[in-house]
Amino acid sequence: MIELRNVSYSYRTISGSTAALENISAVLPSNKVTAVIGRTGSGKSTLMELIGGITAPDSGTVTVNGLDAGKCGSSIGFVFQYPEHQLFAETVYDDIACGPSNLGIRGDELEARVTEAAELTHIGKRLLRLAPFELSGGQKRLAALAGILAMKPSVLLLDEPAAGLDPSGRRLVFSIIRSLVSGAEDMTVVFVTHSMEDAAEHADEILVLNGGRKAAFGTPSRIFTDEKLLSGCGLGLPETVKLQKELYALGLDPGEMLDVPSAFGSVCEMLGRCGVSPKPKGNV
Ligand SMILES: Nc1ncnc2c1ncn2[C@@H]1O[C@H](COP(=O)(O)OP(=O)(O)O)[C@@H](O)[C@H]1O
Ligand SMILES: [Mg+2]
């Protein structure tokens, strides 16, 4: 669990000081995925750095599972944007082993950590023996994620984890994120995204930032039914919610269409009410 209490932070530069975050309070729950959304410059990256303990707030407190974020060390895993740029070891195996090895883990325990992290991220044994540059872009992203997971963090922070991936890569990254919070171990996941679709489909809770302030915190269902809030923050609706609105305007009642799977269900149901029974051919 992450607790932000009255957190403020300003950058000091030669030209003066820029307020990046102002009086943010929120509780980001364990075993849930929280998305942070907001237009460019709204404070998302700064907030992640404060939660990650990389930067200390000017005022207020950031605690992670009850401890000051700055004192949490490797229990916070930070996956920077395009983390694959930081792969450097001779083999994928060595790269994943690097983090836990720096924590002093050796021998069987180290091997077990690498194997477990590789399994979690769908990296097969063959890939572990390759050099990082021999992997595809999507595989590199997974290898970088595996390297963080091998340190067994209880909080995982990801800045735009799906940026630049193809649709199947995006799906895989978010399915891994979901599996992390579904396990028996205590895990809090926070990701930054520019995609309203990803926030709607993959987050349990959403923190909306606007000009360094908290504009809202709530479930996707609550956030994406408040178009006024979103437009006030310079954000749009997910495509499926736009479609939902179009259908309402036609006098139809599709119900909530927050993401593609729920939109697909709604459309099938509406067709059913018209006496048409679609037979799905594959996954949406
Ligand atoms: N290193 C920095 N020095 C000075 N100002 C910064 C720095 N990094 C970010 N800022 C400012 O802080 C505010 C929040 O930035 P940031 O957290 O990067 O927003 P986001 O990630 O939402 O785009 C912006 O006004 C930005 O210009
Ligand atoms: Mg940013």
Tab-separated table of C-alpha atoms and ligand atoms in Angstrom:
chain	number	residue	atom	x	y	z
A	1	MET	CA	0.000	0.000	0.000
A	2	ILE	CA	1.231	3.464	-0.873
A	3	GLU	CA	0.124	6.439	1.200
A	4	LEU	CA	0.609	9.991	-0.008
A	5	ARG	CA	-0.188	12.654	2.557
A	6	ASN	CA	-0.245	16.319	1.549
A	7	VAL	CA	2.680	15.794	-0.794
A	8	SER	CA	4.164	18.841	-2.528
A	9	TYR	CA	7.276	19.120	-4.655
A	10	SER	CA	8.879	21.925	-6.685
A	11	TYR	CA	11.832	21.826	-9.055
A	12	ARG	CA	14.363	24.548	-8.366
A	13	THR	CA	16.179	25.846	-11.406
A	14	ILE	CA	18.245	28.925	-12.120
A	15	SER	CA	15.153	30.633	-13.518
A	16	GLY	CA	13.183	29.975	-10.328
A	17	SER	CA	11.014	27.240	-8.940
A	18	THR	CA	8.345	25.156	-10.739
A	19	ALA	CA	5.640	23.591	-8.612
A	20	ALA	CA	5.317	20.021	-9.963
A	21	LEU	CA	3.024	18.543	-7.294
A	22	GLU	CA	0.765	20.369	-4.889
A	23	ASN	CA	-0.834	18.854	-1.821
A	24	ILE	CA	-1.492	15.358	-3.148
A	25	SER	CA	-3.135	12.879	-0.793
A	26	ALA	CA	-4.179	9.382	-1.853
A	27	VAL	CA	-3.977	5.754	-0.767
A	28	LEU	CA	-2.991	3.346	-3.534
A	29	PRO	CA	-4.081	-0.089	-2.329
A	30	SER	CA	-2.142	-3.359	-2.246
A	31	ASN	CA	-3.042	-6.162	-4.640
A	32	LYS	CA	-4.534	-3.634	-6.989
A	33	VAL	CA	-3.295	-1.933	-10.135
A	34	THR	CA	-3.462	1.871	-10.093
A	35	ALA	CA	-3.068	3.941	-13.263
A	36	VAL	CA	-1.823	7.537	-13.126
A	37	ILE	CA	-3.182	9.675	-15.951
A	38	GLY	CA	-2.903	13.363	-16.806
A	39	ARG	CA	-1.693	15.485	-19.692
A	40	THR	CA	2.006	16.148	-20.275
A	41	GLY	CA	3.489	18.208	-17.454
A	42	SER	CA	0.740	17.273	-14.979
A	43	GLY	CA	3.269	15.689	-12.588
A	44	LYS	CA	3.004	11.959	-13.325
A	45	SER	CA	6.739	11.236	-13.564
A	46	THR	CA	7.510	13.400	-10.547
A	47	LEU	CA	4.924	11.494	-8.539
A	48	MET	CA	6.467	8.163	-9.570
A	49	GLU	CA	9.906	9.399	-8.505
A	50	LEU	CA	8.545	10.408	-5.106
A	51	ILE	CA	6.824	7.034	-4.642
A	52	GLY	CA	10.010	5.317	-5.789
A	53	GLY	CA	11.962	7.185	-3.122
A	54	ILE	CA	14.230	8.689	-5.796
A	55	THR	CA	13.128	12.194	-4.829
A	56	ALA	CA	11.962	13.359	-1.397
A	57	PRO	CA	8.903	15.613	-1.125
A	58	ASP	CA	9.343	19.249	-0.019
A	59	SER	CA	6.457	18.732	2.351
A	60	GLY	CA	4.112	15.892	3.206
A	61	THR	CA	4.937	12.186	3.433
A	62	VAL	CA	5.152	9.234	1.067
A	63	THR	CA	5.026	5.858	2.787
A	64	VAL	CA	5.210	2.437	1.197
A	65	ASN	CA	3.845	-0.383	3.333
A	66	GLY	CA	4.240	1.910	6.335
A	67	LEU	CA	7.886	2.857	5.656
A	68	ASP	CA	9.222	6.152	4.307
A	69	ALA	CA	9.574	5.638	0.518
A	70	GLY	CA	13.205	6.800	0.621
A	71	LYS	CA	14.079	3.927	2.964
A	72	CYS	CA	12.448	1.080	1.035
A	73	GLY	CA	15.408	0.130	-1.176
A	74	SER	CA	14.844	-2.839	-3.458
A	75	SER	CA	11.324	-3.507	-2.173
A	76	ILE	CA	10.303	-0.857	-4.712
A	77	GLY	CA	10.848	-1.883	-8.322
A	78	PHE	CA	11.009	1.020	-10.779
A	79	VAL	CA	10.560	0.201	-14.468
A	80	PHE	CA	11.552	3.346	-16.354
A	81	GLN	CA	10.152	4.168	-19.762
A	82	TYR	CA	11.866	2.034	-22.434
A	83	PRO	CA	13.733	-0.030	-19.785
A	84	GLU	CA	15.196	-2.234	-22.522
A	85	HIS	CA	17.687	0.553	-23.275
A	86	GLN	CA	19.368	-0.419	-20.021
A	87	LEU	CA	20.032	-4.091	-20.831
A	88	PHE	CA	23.782	-4.506	-20.850
A	89	ALA	CA	24.931	-7.994	-19.751
A	90	GLU	CA	26.303	-10.672	-22.070
A	91	THR	CA	23.222	-12.892	-21.837
A	92	VAL	CA	19.590	-12.342	-20.925
A	93	TYR	CA	20.132	-14.686	-17.961
A	94	ASP	CA	22.985	-12.526	-16.615
A	95	ASP	CA	20.943	-9.395	-17.098
A	96	ILE	CA	18.042	-10.742	-15.059
A	97	ALA	CA	20.481	-12.027	-12.411
A	98	CYS	CA	22.186	-8.652	-12.077
A	99	GLY	CA	19.676	-7.019	-9.687
A	100	PRO	CA	19.394	-9.891	-7.169
A	101	SER	CA	23.148	-10.492	-7.449
A	102	ASN	CA	23.744	-6.858	-6.413
A	103	LEU	CA	21.539	-7.596	-3.394
A	104	GLY	CA	24.012	-10.300	-2.395
A	105	ILE	CA	21.992	-13.283	-3.582
A	106	ARG	CA	24.089	-16.178	-4.877
A	107	GLY	CA	23.964	-19.850	-5.908
A	108	ASP	CA	20.677	-21.799	-6.009
A	109	GLU	CA	18.661	-18.880	-4.681
A	110	LEU	CA	19.944	-16.654	-7.502
A	111	GLU	CA	19.128	-19.298	-10.095
A	112	ALA	CA	15.658	-19.753	-8.604
A	113	ARG	CA	15.054	-15.987	-8.732
A	114	VAL	CA	16.042	-15.802	-12.420
A	115	THR	CA	13.979	-18.873	-13.344
A	116	GLU	CA	10.910	-17.574	-11.522
A	117	ALA	CA	11.181	-14.074	-13.018
A	118	ALA	CA	11.661	-15.561	-16.511
A	119	GLU	CA	8.576	-17.743	-16.060
A	120	LEU	CA	6.508	-14.786	-14.844
A	121	THR	CA	7.483	-12.788	-17.924
A	122	HIS	CA	7.128	-15.669	-20.427
A	123	ILE	CA	10.834	-15.758	-21.289
A	124	GLY	CA	11.661	-19.304	-22.362
A	125	LYS	CA	14.950	-21.123	-21.561
A	126	ARG	CA	16.246	-20.594	-25.108
A	127	LEU	CA	15.975	-16.816	-24.805
A	128	LEU	CA	17.860	-16.805	-21.494
A	129	ARG	CA	21.005	-17.974	-23.308
A	130	LEU	CA	20.846	-15.276	-25.990
A	131	ALA	CA	22.478	-11.860	-25.902
A	132	PRO	CA	19.953	-9.081	-25.164
A	133	PHE	CA	20.484	-7.554	-28.630
A	134	GLU	CA	19.243	-10.793	-30.219
A	135	LEU	CA	15.768	-10.323	-28.709
A	136	SER	CA	12.838	-8.547	-30.346
A	137	GLY	CA	11.750	-5.185	-28.909
A	138	GLY	CA	8.895	-6.810	-27.016
A	139	GLN	CA	11.130	-9.577	-25.658
A	140	LYS	CA	13.671	-6.990	-24.485
A	141	ARG	CA	10.936	-5.158	-22.591
A	142	LEU	CA	9.989	-8.450	-20.886
A	143	ALA	CA	13.636	-9.169	-20.028
A	144	ALA	CA	13.984	-5.730	-18.421
A	145	LEU	CA	10.808	-6.345	-16.432
A	146	ALA	CA	12.122	-9.775	-15.381
A	147	GLY	CA	15.300	-8.140	-14.052
A	148	ILE	CA	13.210	-5.939	-11.755
A	149	LEU	CA	10.905	-8.786	-10.678
A	150	ALA	CA	13.919	-10.954	-9.788
A	151	MET	CA	14.535	-8.514	-6.919
A	152	LYS	CA	11.083	-9.461	-5.575
A	153	PRO	CA	9.742	-5.968	-5.037
A	154	SER	CA	6.464	-5.516	-3.152
A	155	VAL	CA	5.728	-2.339	-5.112
A	156	LEU	CA	6.165	-2.101	-8.858
A	157	LEU	CA	6.166	1.297	-10.572
A	158	LEU	CA	6.041	1.419	-14.361
A	159	ASP	CA	6.276	4.510	-16.566
A	160	GLU	CA	4.372	3.831	-19.817
A	161	PRO	CA	5.008	0.056	-19.702
A	162	ALA	CA	3.328	-0.627	-23.052
A	163	ALA	CA	4.754	2.328	-25.028
A	164	GLY	CA	5.975	1.292	-28.456
A	165	LEU	CA	4.816	-2.340	-28.210
A	166	ASP	CA	2.612	-4.077	-30.765
A	167	PRO	CA	-0.898	-5.189	-29.670
A	168	SER	CA	0.195	-8.676	-28.586
A	169	GLY	CA	3.157	-7.211	-26.663
A	170	ARG	CA	0.822	-4.771	-24.911
A	171	ARG	CA	-1.565	-7.567	-23.991
A	172	LEU	CA	1.277	-9.665	-22.608
A	173	VAL	CA	2.704	-6.835	-20.480
A	174	PHE	CA	-0.674	-6.088	-18.945
A	175	SER	CA	-1.456	-9.764	-18.376
A	176	ILE	CA	1.856	-10.063	-16.471
A	177	ILE	CA	0.944	-6.981	-14.409
A	178	ARG	CA	-2.446	-8.502	-13.634
A	179	SER	CA	-0.888	-11.823	-12.617
A	180	LEU	CA	1.401	-10.000	-10.161
A	181	VAL	CA	-1.482	-8.551	-8.162
A	182	SER	CA	-3.491	-11.783	-8.358
A	183	GLY	CA	-0.859	-13.882	-6.554
A	184	ALA	CA	-0.715	-14.686	-2.862
A	185	GLU	CA	2.068	-12.190	-2.184
A	186	ASP	CA	1.431	-8.605	-1.247
A	187	MET	CA	1.977	-6.466	-4.331
A	188	THR	CA	1.075	-2.904	-5.281
A	189	VAL	CA	1.358	-1.889	-8.925
A	190	VAL	CA	1.235	1.671	-10.273
A	191	PHE	CA	1.614	2.542	-13.940
A	192	VAL	CA	1.636	5.808	-15.857
A	193	THR	CA	-0.155	5.856	-19.174
A	194	HIS	CA	-1.247	8.224	-21.910
A	195	SER	CA	-3.755	5.663	-23.133
A	196	MET	CA	-7.247	6.073	-21.750
A	197	GLU	CA	-8.005	2.615	-23.184
A	198	ASP	CA	-5.198	1.006	-21.164
A	199	ALA	CA	-6.281	2.810	-17.999
A	200	ALA	CA	-9.897	1.727	-18.509
A	201	GLU	CA	-9.056	-1.877	-19.252
A	202	HIS	CA	-6.122	-2.626	-16.984
A	203	ALA	CA	-6.439	-0.468	-13.859
A	204	ASP	CA	-8.500	-1.111	-10.745
A	205	GLU	CA	-8.071	2.487	-9.592
A	206	ILE	CA	-7.131	5.651	-11.454
A	207	LEU	CA	-5.384	8.742	-10.120
A	208	VAL	CA	-6.000	11.772	-12.346
A	209	LEU	CA	-3.472	14.602	-12.119
A	210	ASN	CA	-4.022	18.086	-13.460
A	211	GLY	CA	-1.441	20.850	-13.153
A	212	GLY	CA	0.281	19.045	-10.273
A	213	ARG	CA	-2.924	18.604	-8.308
A	214	LYS	CA	-5.093	15.548	-7.720
A	215	ALA	CA	-8.152	16.010	-9.920
A	216	ALA	CA	-9.765	12.669	-9.014
A	217	PHE	CA	-9.114	9.193	-7.683
A	218	GLY	CA	-11.511	6.343	-8.331
A	219	THR	CA	-12.430	3.272	-10.318
A	220	PRO	CA	-12.360	3.360	-14.138
A	221	SER	CA	-16.141	3.217	-14.050
A	222	ARG	CA	-16.315	6.392	-11.971
A	223	ILE	CA	-13.560	8.302	-13.790
A	224	PHE	CA	-14.695	7.512	-17.324
A	225	THR	CA	-18.318	8.434	-16.727
A	226	ASP	CA	-17.235	11.961	-15.770
A	227	GLU	CA	-16.569	13.579	-19.118
A	228	LYS	CA	-16.533	17.058	-17.579
A	229	LEU	CA	-13.741	16.062	-15.204
A	230	LEU	CA	-11.728	14.558	-18.046
A	231	SER	CA	-12.149	17.450	-20.449
A	232	GLY	CA	-11.246	19.859	-17.622
A	233	CYS	CA	-7.970	17.948	-17.327
A	234	GLY	CA	-7.354	17.952	-21.085
A	235	LEU	CA	-8.107	14.222	-21.367
A	236	GLY	CA	-10.489	12.333	-23.613
A	237	LEU	CA	-12.722	9.302	-23.234
A	238	PRO	CA	-11.657	5.765	-24.156
A	239	GLU	CA	-12.815	4.884	-27.688
A	240	THR	CA	-15.296	2.304	-26.351
A	241	VAL	CA	-16.933	4.889	-24.080
A	242	LYS	CA	-17.258	7.220	-27.097
A	243	LEU	CA	-19.019	4.365	-28.919
A	244	GLN	CA	-21.241	3.822	-25.878
A	245	LYS	CA	-22.285	7.488	-26.057
A	246	GLU	CA	-23.032	7.198	-29.793
A	247	LEU	CA	-25.220	4.180	-29.129
A	248	TYR	CA	-27.115	6.046	-26.384
A	249	ALA	CA	-27.670	8.907	-28.806
A	250	LEU	CA	-29.338	6.401	-31.154
A	251	GLY	CA	-31.732	5.440	-28.359
A	252	LEU	CA	-29.954	2.157	-27.567
A	253	ASP	CA	-28.879	1.057	-24.096
A	254	PRO	CA	-25.538	-0.727	-24.381
A	255	GLY	CA	-24.745	-0.567	-20.638
A	256	GLU	CA	-21.200	0.194	-19.510
A	257	MET	CA	-18.584	-0.196	-22.260
A	258	LEU	CA	-15.324	0.636	-20.490
A	259	ASP	CA	-13.074	-1.604	-22.539
A	260	VAL	CA	-13.106	-3.803	-25.624
A	261	PRO	CA	-14.189	-7.031	-23.852
A	262	SER	CA	-17.126	-5.277	-22.129
A	263	ALA	CA	-18.029	-3.446	-25.376
A	264	PHE	CA	-18.024	-6.780	-27.207
A	265	GLY	CA	-20.316	-8.260	-24.521
A	266	SER	CA	-22.680	-5.272	-24.791
A	267	VAL	CA	-22.872	-5.479	-28.571
A	268	CYS	CA	-23.574	-9.240	-28.445
A	269	GLU	CA	-26.296	-8.641	-25.865
A	270	MET	CA	-27.903	-5.890	-27.952
A	271	LEU	CA	-27.820	-8.120	-31.026
A	272	GLY	CA	-29.382	-10.887	-28.920
A	273	ARG	CA	-32.239	-8.549	-27.995
A	274	CYS	CA	-32.772	-8.032	-31.725
A	275	GLY	CA	-33.008	-11.798	-32.211
A	276	VAL	CA	-29.485	-12.173	-33.637
A	277	SER	CA	-27.162	-14.615	-31.837
A	278	PRO	CA	-23.594	-13.883	-32.836
A	279	LYS	CA	-21.194	-16.798	-32.681
A	280	PRO	CA	-17.791	-15.404	-31.631
A	281	LYS	CA	-14.931	-16.904	-33.640
A	282	GLY	CA	-12.049	-15.899	-31.429
A	283	ASN	CA	-10.813	-13.750	-28.617
A	284	VAL	CA	-11.428	-10.040	-28.732
B	1	LIG	N1	14.112	18.348	-14.056
B	1	LIG	C1	13.188	19.302	-14.048
B	1	LIG	N2	13.514	20.601	-13.842
B	1	LIG	C2	12.592	21.578	-13.814
B	1	LIG	N3	11.271	21.365	-13.998
B	1	LIG	C3	10.875	20.092	-14.219
B	1	LIG	C4	11.805	19.009	-14.272
B	1	LIG	N4	11.109	17.853	-14.511
B	1	LIG	C5	9.828	18.205	-14.598
B	1	LIG	N5	9.668	19.546	-14.429
B	1	LIG	C6	8.388	20.288	-14.454
B	1	LIG	O1	7.532	19.726	-13.476
B	1	LIG	C7	6.198	19.606	-13.965
B	1	LIG	C8	5.751	18.152	-13.922
B	1	LIG	O2	6.566	17.394	-14.802
B	1	LIG	P1	6.455	15.820	-14.955
B	1	LIG	O3	6.368	15.209	-13.608
B	1	LIG	O4	7.589	15.384	-15.829
B	1	LIG	O5	5.060	15.659	-15.710
B	1	LIG	P2	4.494	14.459	-16.621
B	1	LIG	O6	5.283	13.248	-16.317
B	1	LIG	O7	3.051	14.371	-16.231
B	1	LIG	O8	4.642	14.900	-18.053
B	1	LIG	C9	6.219	20.220	-15.352
B	1	LIG	O9	5.840	21.570	-15.245
B	1	LIG	C10	7.664	20.116	-15.773
B	1	LIG	O10	8.017	21.128	-16.684
B	2	MG	MG	6.407	11.972	-17.616
